[in-house]
Amino acid sequence: MSPNFRIAFRFLTAKKRAMLMSLSCTVLGVGLFIVTQATTSGFEEFFVKTLLGTDGAMRIEDRIQDTLRSMEVAGSPDFQIRQREGVKYIEGVEEPQMIMDTVRSFANVRGVSAVLRGNVQVTSPFKTEDAQVFGIKLEDHRFVSELERKITTPEGLGKFQESAATALVGRVLADRLQLAVNESIVINVRGESRRFVVAAIYETGVRDIDKTRIYIDLADARSLLRKPTGATFIQISLHDPNRARQEAAHLEEVLRHSVRPWQEREKEWLSVFRALSVSSAITVTVFTLIASLAMFNTLAMIVLEKTKDIAILRSMGYERRDITRIFLWQAAIVLAIGAIVGGIFGAVVSWGVSLVPLPINTLFKTEHFIVALSPWHFVQAITTAVVMVMIASLVPARRAARLEPGDIVRGTAQ
Amino acid sequence: MSNVRPASSAAPLGDFALRCSGLQRYLGQGDGRVHVLKGVSFEARRGQVYAIVGPSGCGKSTLLYLLGLLDQPDGGDIEINGQRMSNSDDFARTAARGAHIGFVFQFHFLMLEFTALENVMMPMRKLGRLTAPEMEARARMLLESVGLGAKTHRLGTQLSGGEQQRVAVARALANQPSIILADEPTGNLDVKNSTLVFELLTRLAKDNGQAVILVTHNPEIAQRCDVTRPMRDGLFV
Ligand SMILES: Nc1ncnc2c1ncn2[C@@H]1O[C@H](COP(=O)(O)OP(=O)(O)OP(=O)(O)O)[C@@H](O)[C@H]1O
Ligand SMILES: [Mg+2]
């Protein structure tokens, strides 16, 4: 044990109350930092998980047609430059099978599914509602969404797969139409009606999906919507969804179709979450600021009380930097205890918060507060506390080091 | 054991542990500025005990702080073991304090949160010449020699003023400094203990060739020193 550490420890234990005060501020700072970050990112992560589980990591939508303009290079009539003038999009994917085969060859791609979408009216014995049919091949679509797992009556899934003219209906839409499994609905497109049986009801928790989408088999959709070929879009899931932007740009280049990654698709909501996490980061930094002020206060007080000890130490050959270290050690001891206790405190409170009931059913579905504790939050919390408290401690520590022993013993130190 | 010579080899002339000349010191600010030391010159040989005496307020403590490198003079020179210290930097002066000087303050003696033993070990820990068990053995020996062998584990707060003062003397001896500066080291002591402390300091000076400079108001002690320097109004008379 270094002499400076020993002295620091003794100074601290001699000022138990002040030290407990700044210790509890540090514990609160670190703990609340962790809790706030864990809840903010908990909701964000869950939102991302939900949107990846519903609409996939990317969608290939419209075909890009470059409109080109030819231009002669001055002085050489045989040499022409073709320049892109603008981009025209042709709605939909005309040759889904070919594109799907290409996409499947990408390493990061986990699943590919062609979807044919159309606006419809759906009628139950009770009433009629506007809706959208999503024509899918379940064996493809199960790799690009969590639809299978969102089905409230799992036994209906087999029926959907085996029998034609069956549908998966969203919870909200089913409630509005007062539908139950195995009851039939009539789907109406441009004056033509077709009868379907509700094979199962699903609930993604995303209200916009649950109140509009009816999933039917792609073949049924083709005949219903009179689209024997083509797809509205192709949904893709990735092994590493965080690389969606890069993959999308790459695919766009290769396929000459617009490819939208989830980050772009859900830009608005994602920026809301980003703003939320910045504002909570500011809040928690204020907690840490309070911890560092408390530490400043404690140390400044100890310096004042220990000037004579500083003079004695200096008279024995302790250097200015020893004095600085003695006071920084005190901060370090408080920080070390504060980081450990604060970390435990943060973890326990986060767990407690995750038990708080909070039913949400719009952006995603949850019954409780969502908490995502990650080691990264602990690192962030502790780093912030260490940096701020250490900076705050430097001031009194250096002040103590600057004191002249002669001034102290004469009582003229300030 | 160390670099200090036995006292029997009576220090040759010119073998000064400490020398100062023409020391000037002003204290206070503005109208309150006082010319406290008005050109003090002084030298201390190894193996000798010096007493500085004089009325209260004549500048004895002020001089001792300067000699102990705890304060800086406004004029004049200080030499410690042949090295000029008056315009050296804080680092060099601190190192010299640790290695060559033992200081006993007039009023505050100990770091009160520490035991007597820890107080005495404090300078040794900084200097780091001895191992931990050696430090402890030496600290015990020193406390024994000031009559506190039974109270080594008392905290500073649990010792009387006189006991604290004796621990401070033991601590000043910890690193075997060649110069011991003590500001009224027997001020709070009864006859028996002041004799004990004084004899310890004298013995060290003789045995180890240390220069001892003490401020005292006690004429008996002053009389028993090798040299007595009376001071008045910022000057030796
Ligand atoms: N900060 C200061 N400002 C102005 N004058 C001061 C200051 N500190 C001390 N003095 C004056 O300096 C003079 C010398 O003080 P010093 O402490 O050296 O006296 P001393 O000889 O040690 O006295 P004592 O025997 O009472 O300890 C005194 O007259 C004192 O009033
Ligand atoms: Mg004095």
PDB file of N, CA, C and O in Angstrom, chain A residues 1 3-4 6-8 10-11 14 306 308-322 404-410 414, chain B residues 25 27 62 65 70-72 90-91 93-94 97-98 101 103 105 108-115 118-119 122-123 125-126 155 171 175:
ATOM      1  N   MET A   1       0.843  -1.190   0.000  1.00  0.00           N
ATOM      2  CA  MET A   1       0.000   0.000   0.000  1.00  0.00           C
ATOM      3  C   MET A   1       0.880   1.241   0.000  1.00  0.00           C
ATOM      4  O   MET A   1       1.754   1.370   0.833  1.00  0.00           O
ATOM      5  N   PRO A   3       2.159   4.985   0.710  1.00  0.00           N
ATOM      6  CA  PRO A   3       1.901   5.874   1.842  1.00  0.00           C
ATOM      7  C   PRO A   3       0.786   6.868   1.528  1.00  0.00           C
ATOM      8  O   PRO A   3      -0.028   7.176   2.402  1.00  0.00           O
ATOM      9  N   ASN A   4       0.753   7.336   0.289  1.00  0.00           N
ATOM     10  CA  ASN A   4      -0.274   8.320  -0.061  1.00  0.00           C
ATOM     11  C   ASN A   4      -1.667   7.726   0.051  1.00  0.00           C
ATOM     12  O   ASN A   4      -2.599   8.361   0.533  1.00  0.00           O
ATOM     13  N   ARG A   6      -2.550   5.236   1.923  1.00  0.00           N
ATOM     14  CA  ARG A   6      -2.815   5.014   3.348  1.00  0.00           C
ATOM     15  C   ARG A   6      -3.325   6.295   4.006  1.00  0.00           C
ATOM     16  O   ARG A   6      -4.320   6.295   4.740  1.00  0.00           O
ATOM     17  N   ILE A   7      -2.642   7.406   3.691  1.00  0.00           N
ATOM     18  CA  ILE A   7      -3.042   8.685   4.281  1.00  0.00           C
ATOM     19  C   ILE A   7      -4.426   9.089   3.774  1.00  0.00           C
ATOM     20  O   ILE A   7      -5.290   9.514   4.535  1.00  0.00           O
ATOM     21  N   ALA A   8      -4.639   8.895   2.463  1.00  0.00           N
ATOM     22  CA  ALA A   8      -5.934   9.242   1.866  1.00  0.00           C
ATOM     23  C   ALA A   8      -7.052   8.488   2.565  1.00  0.00           C
ATOM     24  O   ALA A   8      -8.086   9.056   2.924  1.00  0.00           O
ATOM     25  N   ARG A  10      -7.130   7.194   5.512  1.00  0.00           N
ATOM     26  CA  ARG A  10      -7.357   7.641   6.889  1.00  0.00           C
ATOM     27  C   ARG A  10      -8.068   8.989   6.924  1.00  0.00           C
ATOM     28  O   ARG A  10      -8.960   9.211   7.744  1.00  0.00           O
ATOM     29  N   PHE A  11      -7.717   9.876   6.029  1.00  0.00           N
ATOM     30  CA  PHE A  11      -8.405  11.174   5.961  1.00  0.00           C
ATOM     31  C   PHE A  11      -9.893  10.970   5.688  1.00  0.00           C
ATOM     32  O   PHE A  11     -10.738  11.629   6.277  1.00  0.00           O
ATOM     33  N   ALA A  14     -11.835   9.542   8.543  1.00  0.00           N
ATOM     34  CA  ALA A  14     -12.003  10.507   9.625  1.00  0.00           C
ATOM     35  C   ALA A  14     -13.153  11.462   9.334  1.00  0.00           C
ATOM     36  O   ALA A  14     -13.648  12.131  10.228  1.00  0.00           O
ATOM     37  N   LYS A 306      -7.345  19.937   6.954  1.00  0.00           N
ATOM     38  CA  LYS A 306      -6.084  19.220   7.078  1.00  0.00           C
ATOM     39  C   LYS A 306      -4.881  20.061   6.679  1.00  0.00           C
ATOM     40  O   LYS A 306      -3.832  19.503   6.374  1.00  0.00           O
ATOM     41  N   LYS A 308      -2.885  21.745   8.406  1.00  0.00           N
ATOM     42  CA  LYS A 308      -1.729  21.520   9.291  1.00  0.00           C
ATOM     43  C   LYS A 308      -1.068  20.187   8.989  1.00  0.00           C
ATOM     44  O   LYS A 308       0.162  20.077   9.006  1.00  0.00           O
ATOM     45  N   ASP A 309      -1.890  19.190   8.691  1.00  0.00           N
ATOM     46  CA  ASP A 309      -1.320  17.893   8.327  1.00  0.00           C
ATOM     47  C   ASP A 309      -0.540  18.014   7.028  1.00  0.00           C
ATOM     48  O   ASP A 309       0.491  17.366   6.842  1.00  0.00           O
ATOM     49  N   ILE A 310      -1.052  18.870   6.131  1.00  0.00           N
ATOM     50  CA  ILE A 310      -0.328  19.080   4.871  1.00  0.00           C
ATOM     51  C   ILE A 310       1.033  19.693   5.165  1.00  0.00           C
ATOM     52  O   ILE A 310       2.061  19.263   4.630  1.00  0.00           O
ATOM     53  N   ALA A 311       1.057  20.678   6.082  1.00  0.00           N
ATOM     54  CA  ALA A 311       2.339  21.302   6.442  1.00  0.00           C
ATOM     55  C   ALA A 311       3.281  20.267   7.044  1.00  0.00           C
ATOM     56  O   ALA A 311       4.474  20.228   6.714  1.00  0.00           O
ATOM     57  N   ILE A 312       2.741  19.411   7.919  1.00  0.00           N
ATOM     58  CA  ILE A 312       3.593  18.391   8.536  1.00  0.00           C
ATOM     59  C   ILE A 312       4.148  17.454   7.460  1.00  0.00           C
ATOM     60  O   ILE A 312       5.353  17.173   7.428  1.00  0.00           O
ATOM     61  N   LEU A 313       3.266  17.020   6.559  1.00  0.00           N
ATOM     62  CA  LEU A 313       3.712  16.110   5.499  1.00  0.00           C
ATOM     63  C   LEU A 313       4.779  16.763   4.632  1.00  0.00           C
ATOM     64  O   LEU A 313       5.794  16.144   4.299  1.00  0.00           O
ATOM     65  N   ARG A 314       4.549  18.025   4.297  1.00  0.00           N
ATOM     66  CA  ARG A 314       5.519  18.719   3.449  1.00  0.00           C
ATOM     67  C   ARG A 314       6.846  18.866   4.196  1.00  0.00           C
ATOM     68  O   ARG A 314       7.907  18.771   3.590  1.00  0.00           O
ATOM     69  N   SER A 315       6.786  19.102   5.516  1.00  0.00           N
ATOM     70  CA  SER A 315       8.031  19.268   6.274  1.00  0.00           C
ATOM     71  C   SER A 315       8.813  17.956   6.329  1.00  0.00           C
ATOM     72  O   SER A 315      10.018  17.956   6.505  1.00  0.00           O
ATOM     73  N   MET A 316       8.112  16.828   6.161  1.00  0.00           N
ATOM     74  CA  MET A 316       8.790  15.534   6.211  1.00  0.00           C
ATOM     75  C   MET A 316       9.306  15.092   4.855  1.00  0.00           C
ATOM     76  O   MET A 316       9.830  14.003   4.708  1.00  0.00           O
ATOM     77  N   GLY A 317       9.090  15.907   3.835  1.00  0.00           N
ATOM     78  CA  GLY A 317       9.621  15.547   2.525  1.00  0.00           C
ATOM     79  C   GLY A 317       8.566  15.077   1.535  1.00  0.00           C
ATOM     80  O   GLY A 317       8.906  14.652   0.431  1.00  0.00           O
ATOM     81  N   TYR A 318       7.285  15.140   1.906  1.00  0.00           N
ATOM     82  CA  TYR A 318       6.243  14.804   0.932  1.00  0.00           C
ATOM     83  C   TYR A 318       6.150  15.928  -0.089  1.00  0.00           C
ATOM     84  O   TYR A 318       6.125  17.108   0.288  1.00  0.00           O
ATOM     85  N   GLU A 319       6.119  15.540  -1.359  1.00  0.00           N
ATOM     86  CA  GLU A 319       6.147  16.540  -2.422  1.00  0.00           C
ATOM     87  C   GLU A 319       4.750  17.067  -2.717  1.00  0.00           C
ATOM     88  O   GLU A 319       3.762  16.491  -2.287  1.00  0.00           O
ATOM     89  N   ARG A 320       4.735  18.120  -3.533  1.00  0.00           N
ATOM     90  CA  ARG A 320       3.434  18.659  -3.936  1.00  0.00           C
ATOM     91  C   ARG A 320       2.583  17.589  -4.587  1.00  0.00           C
ATOM     92  O   ARG A 320       1.396  17.474  -4.340  1.00  0.00           O
ATOM     93  N   ARG A 321       3.229  16.773  -5.440  1.00  0.00           N
ATOM     94  CA  ARG A 321       2.416  15.787  -6.149  1.00  0.00           C
ATOM     95  C   ARG A 321       1.937  14.677  -5.218  1.00  0.00           C
ATOM     96  O   ARG A 321       0.924  14.039  -5.486  1.00  0.00           O
ATOM     97  N   ASP A 322       2.652  14.471  -4.102  1.00  0.00           N
ATOM     98  CA  ASP A 322       2.131  13.520  -3.114  1.00  0.00           C
ATOM     99  C   ASP A 322       0.833  14.045  -2.521  1.00  0.00           C
ATOM    100  O   ASP A 322      -0.121  13.298  -2.316  1.00  0.00           O
ATOM    101  N   GLU A 404       1.741  26.679   0.754  1.00  0.00           N
ATOM    102  CA  GLU A 404       3.121  26.758   1.211  1.00  0.00           C
ATOM    103  C   GLU A 404       3.163  26.380   2.682  1.00  0.00           C
ATOM    104  O   GLU A 404       2.428  26.952   3.490  1.00  0.00           O
ATOM    105  N   PRO A 405       4.034  25.433   3.035  1.00  0.00           N
ATOM    106  CA  PRO A 405       4.076  25.028   4.440  1.00  0.00           C
ATOM    107  C   PRO A 405       4.317  26.212   5.380  1.00  0.00           C
ATOM    108  O   PRO A 405       3.728  26.287   6.455  1.00  0.00           O
ATOM    109  N   GLY A 406       5.153  27.160   4.945  1.00  0.00           N
ATOM    110  CA  GLY A 406       5.420  28.329   5.781  1.00  0.00           C
ATOM    111  C   GLY A 406       4.155  29.134   6.054  1.00  0.00           C
ATOM    112  O   GLY A 406       3.900  29.560   7.186  1.00  0.00           O
ATOM    113  N   ASP A 407       3.350  29.309   5.014  1.00  0.00           N
ATOM    114  CA  ASP A 407       2.093  30.047   5.185  1.00  0.00           C
ATOM    115  C   ASP A 407       1.147  29.302   6.110  1.00  0.00           C
ATOM    116  O   ASP A 407       0.434  29.910   6.910  1.00  0.00           O
ATOM    117  N   ILE A 408       1.143  27.979   5.966  1.00  0.00           N
ATOM    118  CA  ILE A 408       0.224  27.204   6.799  1.00  0.00           C
ATOM    119  C   ILE A 408       0.589  27.362   8.275  1.00  0.00           C
ATOM    120  O   ILE A 408      -0.263  27.674   9.100  1.00  0.00           O
ATOM    121  N   VAL A 409       1.869  27.162   8.594  1.00  0.00           N
ATOM    122  CA  VAL A 409       2.216  27.192  10.014  1.00  0.00           C
ATOM    123  C   VAL A 409       2.050  28.583  10.607  1.00  0.00           C
ATOM    124  O   VAL A 409       1.785  28.722  11.787  1.00  0.00           O
ATOM    125  N   ARG A 410       2.180  29.610   9.795  1.00  0.00           N
ATOM    126  CA  ARG A 410       1.946  30.958  10.319  1.00  0.00           C
ATOM    127  C   ARG A 410       0.472  31.308  10.341  1.00  0.00           C
ATOM    128  O   ARG A 410       0.085  32.323  10.856  1.00  0.00           O
ATOM    129  N   GLN A 414      -4.144  30.653   2.428  1.00  0.00           N
ATOM    130  CA  GLN A 414      -5.527  30.784   1.997  1.00  0.00           C
ATOM    131  C   GLN A 414      -5.792  29.940   0.767  1.00  0.00           C
ATOM    132  O   GLN A 414      -4.918  29.575   0.063  1.00  0.00           O
TER     133      GLN A 414
ATOM    134  N   ARG B  25      13.588  38.667   6.078  1.00  0.00           N
ATOM    135  CA  ARG B  25      12.219  38.177   5.887  1.00  0.00           C
ATOM    136  C   ARG B  25      11.230  39.241   6.332  1.00  0.00           C
ATOM    137  O   ARG B  25      11.328  39.780   7.438  1.00  0.00           O
ATOM    138  N   LEU B  27       7.111  39.965   6.772  1.00  0.00           N
ATOM    139  CA  LEU B  27       5.837  39.251   6.856  1.00  0.00           C
ATOM    140  C   LEU B  27       4.698  40.246   6.824  1.00  0.00           C
ATOM    141  O   LEU B  27       4.856  41.399   7.237  1.00  0.00           O
ATOM    142  N   THR B  62      10.274  32.229  12.847  1.00  0.00           N
ATOM    143  CA  THR B  62      10.428  32.644  11.456  1.00  0.00           C
ATOM    144  C   THR B  62      11.768  32.179  10.900  1.00  0.00           C
ATOM    145  O   THR B  62      11.855  31.640   9.795  1.00  0.00           O
ATOM    146  N   TYR B  65      11.758  28.330  10.352  1.00  0.00           N
ATOM    147  CA  TYR B  65      11.053  27.904   9.126  1.00  0.00           C
ATOM    148  C   TYR B  65      11.949  28.086   7.905  1.00  0.00           C
ATOM    149  O   TYR B  65      11.957  27.261   7.000  1.00  0.00           O
ATOM    150  N   LEU B  70      10.992  25.526   4.938  1.00  0.00           N
ATOM    151  CA  LEU B  70       9.534  25.538   4.876  1.00  0.00           C
ATOM    152  C   LEU B  70       9.025  26.876   4.371  1.00  0.00           C
ATOM    153  O   LEU B  70       7.854  27.035   4.081  1.00  0.00           O
ATOM    154  N   ASP B  71       9.918  27.836   4.299  1.00  0.00           N
ATOM    155  CA  ASP B  71       9.535  29.191   3.920  1.00  0.00           C
ATOM    156  C   ASP B  71      10.716  29.754   3.133  1.00  0.00           C
ATOM    157  O   ASP B  71      11.834  29.247   3.245  1.00  0.00           O
ATOM    158  N   GLN B  72      10.453  30.770   2.333  1.00  0.00           N
ATOM    159  CA  GLN B  72      11.549  31.308   1.530  1.00  0.00           C
ATOM    160  C   GLN B  72      11.922  32.714   1.970  1.00  0.00           C
ATOM    161  O   GLN B  72      11.044  33.547   2.202  1.00  0.00           O
ATOM    162  N   ASP B  90      11.024  24.076  -5.569  1.00  0.00           N
ATOM    163  CA  ASP B  90      10.274  23.394  -4.529  1.00  0.00           C
ATOM    164  C   ASP B  90      10.648  21.922  -4.436  1.00  0.00           C
ATOM    165  O   ASP B  90      10.751  21.364  -3.352  1.00  0.00           O
ATOM    166  N   PHE B  91      10.884  21.314  -5.573  1.00  0.00           N
ATOM    167  CA  PHE B  91      11.198  19.888  -5.601  1.00  0.00           C
ATOM    168  C   PHE B  91      12.485  19.595  -4.836  1.00  0.00           C
ATOM    169  O   PHE B  91      12.538  18.708  -3.977  1.00  0.00           O
ATOM    170  N   ARG B  93      13.971  21.530  -2.608  1.00  0.00           N
ATOM    171  CA  ARG B  93      13.831  21.857  -1.195  1.00  0.00           C
ATOM    172  C   ARG B  93      13.061  20.758  -0.467  1.00  0.00           C
ATOM    173  O   ARG B  93      13.401  20.387   0.660  1.00  0.00           O
ATOM    174  N   THR B  94      12.039  20.207  -1.135  1.00  0.00           N
ATOM    175  CA  THR B  94      11.274  19.124  -0.515  1.00  0.00           C
ATOM    176  C   THR B  94      12.156  17.898  -0.300  1.00  0.00           C
ATOM    177  O   THR B  94      12.124  17.271   0.761  1.00  0.00           O
ATOM    178  N   ARG B  97      14.400  18.479   2.592  1.00  0.00           N
ATOM    179  CA  ARG B  97      13.676  18.342   3.864  1.00  0.00           C
ATOM    180  C   ARG B  97      13.557  16.883   4.260  1.00  0.00           C
ATOM    181  O   ARG B  97      13.760  16.514   5.409  1.00  0.00           O
ATOM    182  N   GLY B  98      13.205  16.061   3.280  1.00  0.00           N
ATOM    183  CA  GLY B  98      12.990  14.647   3.577  1.00  0.00           C
ATOM    184  C   GLY B  98      14.276  13.944   3.989  1.00  0.00           C
ATOM    185  O   GLY B  98      14.265  13.102   4.884  1.00  0.00           O
ATOM    186  N   ILE B 101      16.623  17.017   6.972  1.00  0.00           N
ATOM    187  CA  ILE B 101      16.113  17.880   8.035  1.00  0.00           C
ATOM    188  C   ILE B 101      15.019  17.181   8.824  1.00  0.00           C
ATOM    189  O   ILE B 101      14.111  16.571   8.253  1.00  0.00           O
ATOM    190  N   PHE B 103      12.153  18.262  11.594  1.00  0.00           N
ATOM    191  CA  PHE B 103      11.577  19.510  12.089  1.00  0.00           C
ATOM    192  C   PHE B 103      10.536  19.219  13.162  1.00  0.00           C
ATOM    193  O   PHE B 103       9.687  18.355  12.985  1.00  0.00           O
ATOM    194  N   PHE B 105       7.601  21.246  15.057  1.00  0.00           N
ATOM    195  CA  PHE B 105       6.863  22.507  15.076  1.00  0.00           C
ATOM    196  C   PHE B 105       6.598  22.967  16.508  1.00  0.00           C
ATOM    197  O   PHE B 105       6.547  22.173  17.443  1.00  0.00           O
ATOM    198  N   HIS B 108       1.782  22.560  16.408  1.00  0.00           N
ATOM    199  CA  HIS B 108       1.068  21.328  16.056  1.00  0.00           C
ATOM    200  C   HIS B 108       2.094  20.254  15.761  1.00  0.00           C
ATOM    201  O   HIS B 108       3.045  20.456  15.031  1.00  0.00           O
ATOM    202  N   PHE B 109       1.805  19.118  16.303  1.00  0.00           N
ATOM    203  CA  PHE B 109       2.850  18.111  16.318  1.00  0.00           C
ATOM    204  C   PHE B 109       2.538  16.914  15.430  1.00  0.00           C
ATOM    205  O   PHE B 109       3.360  16.502  14.627  1.00  0.00           O
ATOM    206  N   LEU B 110       1.317  16.402  15.587  1.00  0.00           N
ATOM    207  CA  LEU B 110       1.040  15.099  14.976  1.00  0.00           C
ATOM    208  C   LEU B 110      -0.102  15.164  13.985  1.00  0.00           C
ATOM    209  O   LEU B 110      -0.919  16.081  14.009  1.00  0.00           O
ATOM    210  N   MET B 111      -0.150  14.156  13.144  1.00  0.00           N
ATOM    211  CA  MET B 111      -1.345  13.930  12.340  1.00  0.00           C
ATOM    212  C   MET B 111      -2.241  13.072  13.227  1.00  0.00           C
ATOM    213  O   MET B 111      -1.940  11.920  13.525  1.00  0.00           O
ATOM    214  N   LEU B 112      -3.348  13.687  13.647  1.00  0.00           N
ATOM    215  CA  LEU B 112      -4.093  13.117  14.769  1.00  0.00           C
ATOM    216  C   LEU B 112      -4.850  11.831  14.445  1.00  0.00           C
ATOM    217  O   LEU B 112      -5.201  11.074  15.338  1.00  0.00           O
ATOM    218  N   GLU B 113      -5.097  11.577  13.155  1.00  0.00           N
ATOM    219  CA  GLU B 113      -5.822  10.339  12.809  1.00  0.00           C
ATOM    220  C   GLU B 113      -4.910   9.123  12.812  1.00  0.00           C
ATOM    221  O   GLU B 113      -5.369   8.018  12.557  1.00  0.00           O
ATOM    222  N   PHE B 114      -3.619   9.379  13.043  1.00  0.00           N
ATOM    223  CA  PHE B 114      -2.677   8.268  12.964  1.00  0.00           C
ATOM    224  C   PHE B 114      -2.127   7.963  14.353  1.00  0.00           C
ATOM    225  O   PHE B 114      -2.096   8.840  15.219  1.00  0.00           O
ATOM    226  N   THR B 115      -1.693   6.717  14.531  1.00  0.00           N
ATOM    227  CA  THR B 115      -1.119   6.355  15.825  1.00  0.00           C
ATOM    228  C   THR B 115       0.279   6.952  15.939  1.00  0.00           C
ATOM    229  O   THR B 115       0.850   7.424  14.949  1.00  0.00           O
ATOM    230  N   GLU B 118       2.577   5.191  13.598  1.00  0.00           N
ATOM    231  CA  GLU B 118       2.402   5.590  12.188  1.00  0.00           C
ATOM    232  C   GLU B 118       2.979   6.972  11.937  1.00  0.00           C
ATOM    233  O   GLU B 118       3.576   7.227  10.890  1.00  0.00           O
ATOM    234  N   ASN B 119       2.802   7.871  12.912  1.00  0.00           N
ATOM    235  CA  ASN B 119       3.365   9.206  12.763  1.00  0.00           C
ATOM    236  C   ASN B 119       4.881   9.148  12.606  1.00  0.00           C
ATOM    237  O   ASN B 119       5.446   9.846  11.771  1.00  0.00           O
ATOM    238  N   MET B 122       5.899   7.793   9.221  1.00  0.00           N
ATOM    239  CA  MET B 122       5.489   8.583   8.046  1.00  0.00           C
ATOM    240  C   MET B 122       6.671   9.101   7.206  1.00  0.00           C
ATOM    241  O   MET B 122       6.685   8.916   5.985  1.00  0.00           O
ATOM    242  N   PRO B 123       7.675   9.743   7.816  1.00  0.00           N
ATOM    243  CA  PRO B 123       8.800  10.222   6.988  1.00  0.00           C
ATOM    244  C   PRO B 123       9.614   9.080   6.383  1.00  0.00           C
ATOM    245  O   PRO B 123      10.123   9.206   5.277  1.00  0.00           O
ATOM    246  N   ARG B 125       8.443   6.203   5.413  1.00  0.00           N
ATOM    247  CA  ARG B 125       7.696   5.671   4.268  1.00  0.00           C
ATOM    248  C   ARG B 125       7.949   6.500   3.033  1.00  0.00           C
ATOM    249  O   ARG B 125       8.063   5.966   1.934  1.00  0.00           O
ATOM    250  N   LYS B 126       8.015   7.817   3.225  1.00  0.00           N
ATOM    251  CA  LYS B 126       8.245   8.673   2.064  1.00  0.00           C
ATOM    252  C   LYS B 126       9.656   8.467   1.522  1.00  0.00           C
ATOM    253  O   LYS B 126       9.860   8.338   0.324  1.00  0.00           O
ATOM    254  N   LEU B 155      -3.724   6.700  19.191  1.00  0.00           N
ATOM    255  CA  LEU B 155      -3.928   7.726  18.161  1.00  0.00           C
ATOM    256  C   LEU B 155      -3.456   9.063  18.700  1.00  0.00           C
ATOM    257  O   LEU B 155      -3.424   9.267  19.922  1.00  0.00           O
ATOM    258  N   ARG B 171       9.654  11.578  15.664  1.00  0.00           N
ATOM    259  CA  ARG B 171       9.422  11.603  14.218  1.00  0.00           C
ATOM    260  C   ARG B 171      10.488  12.421  13.489  1.00  0.00           C
ATOM    261  O   ARG B 171      10.928  12.073  12.394  1.00  0.00           O
ATOM    262  N   ASN B 175      14.359   9.783   9.985  1.00  0.00           N
ATOM    263  CA  ASN B 175      15.204   9.524   8.822  1.00  0.00           C
ATOM    264  C   ASN B 175      16.677   9.818   9.103  1.00  0.00           C
ATOM    265  O   ASN B 175      17.459   9.980   8.168  1.00  0.00           O
TER     266      ASN B 175
END
